[in-house]
Amino acid sequence: MRNGLHEISAAELELRNDSKSILRYRDTIFAWGRGNLDATMPGGADGHEFFGRFDAVIDHIAGSGVEIAAAFTHGAAIRVWGSPGERWALAEWADQSVPFVRDAR
């Protein structure tokens, strides 16, 4: 288990379900995904911290020499993480190839 792949903490927004808190969480992680790593979760991490810890684990896995690896993490972390212009891609599911579908964006 690698600790850096844990969820994006909501910090002061944790367990709050009001619209303002939900939108603040969403807007913060969307800002990270657009490259604004200075955006900060209220009372918590900024994008630099999130990407730093997440990238460190992915780099460790990639440099480990294994041919196949699986990483499991929180949905928000998966959606936000990546390099500009790159995305996660599903290549295979249950031993079946998945055809590539180009995003319309």
mmCIF file with all atom_site columns, N, CA and C in Angstrom, residues 25-49:
data_model
loop_
_atom_site.group_PDB
_atom_site.id
_atom_site.type_symbol
_atom_site.label_atom_id
_atom_site.label_alt_id
_atom_site.label_comp_id
_atom_site.label_asym_id
_atom_site.label_entity_id
_atom_site.label_seq_id
_atom_site.pdbx_PDB_ins_code
_atom_site.Cartn_x
_atom_site.Cartn_y
_atom_site.Cartn_z
_atom_site.occupancy
_atom_site.B_iso_or_equiv
_atom_site.pdbx_formal_charge
_atom_site.auth_seq_id
_atom_site.auth_comp_id
_atom_site.auth_asym_id
_atom_site.auth_atom_id
_atom_site.pdbx_PDB_model_num
ATOM 1  N N  . TYR A 1 25 ? -15.488 22.598 -2.800  1.00 0.00 ? 25 TYR A N  1
ATOM 2  C CA . TYR A 1 25 ? -14.659 21.401 -3.012  1.00 0.00 ? 25 TYR A CA 1
ATOM 3  C C  . TYR A 1 25 ? -14.467 21.161 -4.503  1.00 0.00 ? 25 TYR A C  1
ATOM 4  N N  . ARG A 1 26 ? -15.573 21.146 -5.227  1.00 0.00 ? 26 ARG A N  1
ATOM 5  C CA . ARG A 1 26 ? -15.515 20.908 -6.672  1.00 0.00 ? 26 ARG A CA 1
ATOM 6  C C  . ARG A 1 26 ? -14.676 21.959 -7.385  1.00 0.00 ? 26 ARG A C  1
ATOM 7  N N  . ASP A 1 27 ? -14.906 23.218 -7.072  1.00 0.00 ? 27 ASP A N  1
ATOM 8  C CA . ASP A 1 27 ? -14.166 24.291 -7.736  1.00 0.00 ? 27 ASP A CA 1
ATOM 9  C C  . ASP A 1 27 ? -12.670 24.205 -7.454  1.00 0.00 ? 27 ASP A C  1
ATOM 10 N N  . THR A 1 28 ? -12.308 23.786 -6.240  1.00 0.00 ? 28 THR A N  1
ATOM 11 C CA . THR A 1 28 ? -10.891 23.662 -5.893  1.00 0.00 ? 28 THR A CA 1
ATOM 12 C C  . THR A 1 28 ? -10.228 22.559 -6.698  1.00 0.00 ? 28 THR A C  1
ATOM 13 N N  . ILE A 1 29 ? -10.840 21.383 -6.744  1.00 0.00 ? 29 ILE A N  1
ATOM 14 C CA . ILE A 1 29 ? -10.188 20.299 -7.491  1.00 0.00 ? 29 ILE A CA 1
ATOM 15 C C  . ILE A 1 29 ? -10.231 20.549 -8.996  1.00 0.00 ? 29 ILE A C  1
ATOM 16 N N  . PHE A 1 30 ? -11.276 21.214 -9.492  1.00 0.00 ? 30 PHE A N  1
ATOM 17 C CA . PHE A 1 30 ? -11.306 21.569 -10.908 1.00 0.00 ? 30 PHE A CA 1
ATOM 18 C C  . PHE A 1 30 ? -10.205 22.571 -11.230 1.00 0.00 ? 30 PHE A C  1
ATOM 19 N N  . ALA A 1 31 ? -9.949  23.502 -10.318 1.00 0.00 ? 31 ALA A N  1
ATOM 20 C CA . ALA A 1 31 ? -8.856  24.464 -10.524 1.00 0.00 ? 31 ALA A CA 1
ATOM 21 C C  . ALA A 1 31 ? -7.526  23.721 -10.643 1.00 0.00 ? 31 ALA A C  1
ATOM 22 N N  . TRP A 1 32 ? -7.315  22.720 -9.802  1.00 0.00 ? 32 TRP A N  1
ATOM 23 C CA . TRP A 1 32 ? -6.080  21.920 -9.895  1.00 0.00 ? 32 TRP A CA 1
ATOM 24 C C  . TRP A 1 32 ? -5.985  21.245 -11.253 1.00 0.00 ? 32 TRP A C  1
ATOM 25 N N  . GLY A 1 33 ? -7.100  20.685 -11.706 1.00 0.00 ? 33 GLY A N  1
ATOM 26 C CA . GLY A 1 33 ? -7.112  20.002 -12.991 1.00 0.00 ? 33 GLY A CA 1
ATOM 27 C C  . GLY A 1 33 ? -6.816  20.934 -14.158 1.00 0.00 ? 33 GLY A C  1
ATOM 28 N N  . ARG A 1 34 ? -7.115  22.221 -13.998 1.00 0.00 ? 34 ARG A N  1
ATOM 29 C CA . ARG A 1 34 ? -6.819  23.213 -15.035 1.00 0.00 ? 34 ARG A CA 1
ATOM 30 C C  . ARG A 1 34 ? -5.425  23.809 -14.876 1.00 0.00 ? 34 ARG A C  1
ATOM 31 N N  . GLY A 1 35 ? -4.691  23.376 -13.847 1.00 0.00 ? 35 GLY A N  1
ATOM 32 C CA . GLY A 1 35 ? -3.322  23.842 -13.671 1.00 0.00 ? 35 GLY A CA 1
ATOM 33 C C  . GLY A 1 35 ? -3.122  24.899 -12.607 1.00 0.00 ? 35 GLY A C  1
ATOM 34 N N  . ASN A 1 36 ? -4.196  25.345 -11.941 1.00 0.00 ? 36 ASN A N  1
ATOM 35 C CA . ASN A 1 36 ? -4.062  26.327 -10.863 1.00 0.00 ? 36 ASN A CA 1
ATOM 36 C C  . ASN A 1 36 ? -3.769  25.590 -9.559  1.00 0.00 ? 36 ASN A C  1
ATOM 37 N N  . LEU A 1 37 ? -2.495  25.254 -9.352  1.00 0.00 ? 37 LEU A N  1
ATOM 38 C CA . LEU A 1 37 ? -2.109  24.462 -8.189  1.00 0.00 ? 37 LEU A CA 1
ATOM 39 C C  . LEU A 1 37 ? -2.023  25.283 -6.913  1.00 0.00 ? 37 LEU A C  1
ATOM 40 N N  . ASP A 1 38 ? -2.158  26.606 -7.019  1.00 0.00 ? 38 ASP A N  1
ATOM 41 C CA . ASP A 1 38 ? -2.158  27.456 -5.830  1.00 0.00 ? 38 ASP A CA 1
ATOM 42 C C  . ASP A 1 38 ? -3.509  27.449 -5.121  1.00 0.00 ? 38 ASP A C  1
ATOM 43 N N  . ALA A 1 39 ? -4.557  26.977 -5.795  1.00 0.00 ? 39 ALA A N  1
ATOM 44 C CA . ALA A 1 39 ? -5.875  26.889 -5.161  1.00 0.00 ? 39 ALA A CA 1
ATOM 45 C C  . ALA A 1 39 ? -5.773  25.951 -3.963  1.00 0.00 ? 39 ALA A C  1
ATOM 46 N N  . THR A 1 40 ? -6.404  26.353 -2.862  1.00 0.00 ? 40 THR A N  1
ATOM 47 C CA . THR A 1 40 ? -6.288  25.605 -1.613  1.00 0.00 ? 40 THR A CA 1
ATOM 48 C C  . THR A 1 40 ? -7.650  25.156 -1.117  1.00 0.00 ? 40 THR A C  1
ATOM 49 N N  . MET A 1 41 ? -7.700  23.913 -0.665  1.00 0.00 ? 41 MET A N  1
ATOM 50 C CA . MET A 1 41 ? -8.890  23.413 -0.002  1.00 0.00 ? 41 MET A CA 1
ATOM 51 C C  . MET A 1 41 ? -8.959  24.135 1.345   1.00 0.00 ? 41 MET A C  1
ATOM 52 N N  . PRO A 1 42 ? -10.089 24.698 1.730   1.00 0.00 ? 42 PRO A N  1
ATOM 53 C CA . PRO A 1 42 ? -10.158 25.438 2.993   1.00 0.00 ? 42 PRO A CA 1
ATOM 54 C C  . PRO A 1 42 ? -9.624  24.610 4.161   1.00 0.00 ? 42 PRO A C  1
ATOM 55 N N  . GLY A 1 43 ? -8.553  25.111 4.773   1.00 0.00 ? 43 GLY A N  1
ATOM 56 C CA . GLY A 1 43 ? -7.943  24.416 5.901   1.00 0.00 ? 43 GLY A CA 1
ATOM 57 C C  . GLY A 1 43 ? -7.144  23.188 5.517   1.00 0.00 ? 43 GLY A C  1
ATOM 58 N N  . GLY A 1 44 ? -6.875  23.026 4.212   1.00 0.00 ? 44 GLY A N  1
ATOM 59 C CA . GLY A 1 44 ? -6.196  21.816 3.762   1.00 0.00 ? 44 GLY A CA 1
ATOM 60 C C  . GLY A 1 44 ? -5.115  22.078 2.745   1.00 0.00 ? 44 GLY A C  1
ATOM 61 N N  . ALA A 1 45 ? -4.924  21.118 1.883   1.00 0.00 ? 45 ALA A N  1
ATOM 62 C CA . ALA A 1 45 ? -3.834  21.119 0.917   1.00 0.00 ? 45 ALA A CA 1
ATOM 63 C C  . ALA A 1 45 ? -4.118  21.999 -0.290  1.00 0.00 ? 45 ALA A C  1
ATOM 64 N N  . ASP A 1 46 ? -3.037  22.371 -0.961  1.00 0.00 ? 46 ASP A N  1
ATOM 65 C CA . ASP A 1 46 ? -3.173  23.011 -2.264  1.00 0.00 ? 46 ASP A CA 1
ATOM 66 C C  . ASP A 1 46 ? -2.827  21.970 -3.324  1.00 0.00 ? 46 ASP A C  1
ATOM 67 N N  . GLY A 1 47 ? -2.941  22.357 -4.575  1.00 0.00 ? 47 GLY A N  1
ATOM 68 C CA . GLY A 1 47 ? -2.674  21.424 -5.666  1.00 0.00 ? 47 GLY A CA 1
ATOM 69 C C  . GLY A 1 47 ? -1.238  20.944 -5.714  1.00 0.00 ? 47 GLY A C  1
ATOM 70 N N  . HIS A 1 48 ? -0.295  21.784 -5.297  1.00 0.00 ? 48 HIS A N  1
ATOM 71 C CA . HIS A 1 48 ? 1.110   21.375 -5.280  1.00 0.00 ? 48 HIS A CA 1
ATOM 72 C C  . HIS A 1 48 ? 1.299   20.169 -4.365  1.00 0.00 ? 48 HIS A C  1
ATOM 73 N N  . GLU A 1 49 ? 0.686   20.234 -3.190  1.00 0.00 ? 49 GLU A N  1
ATOM 74 C CA . GLU A 1 49 ? 0.801   19.135 -2.230  1.00 0.00 ? 49 GLU A CA 1
ATOM 75 C C  . GLU A 1 49 ? 0.145   17.865 -2.771  1.00 0.00 ? 49 GLU A C  1
#
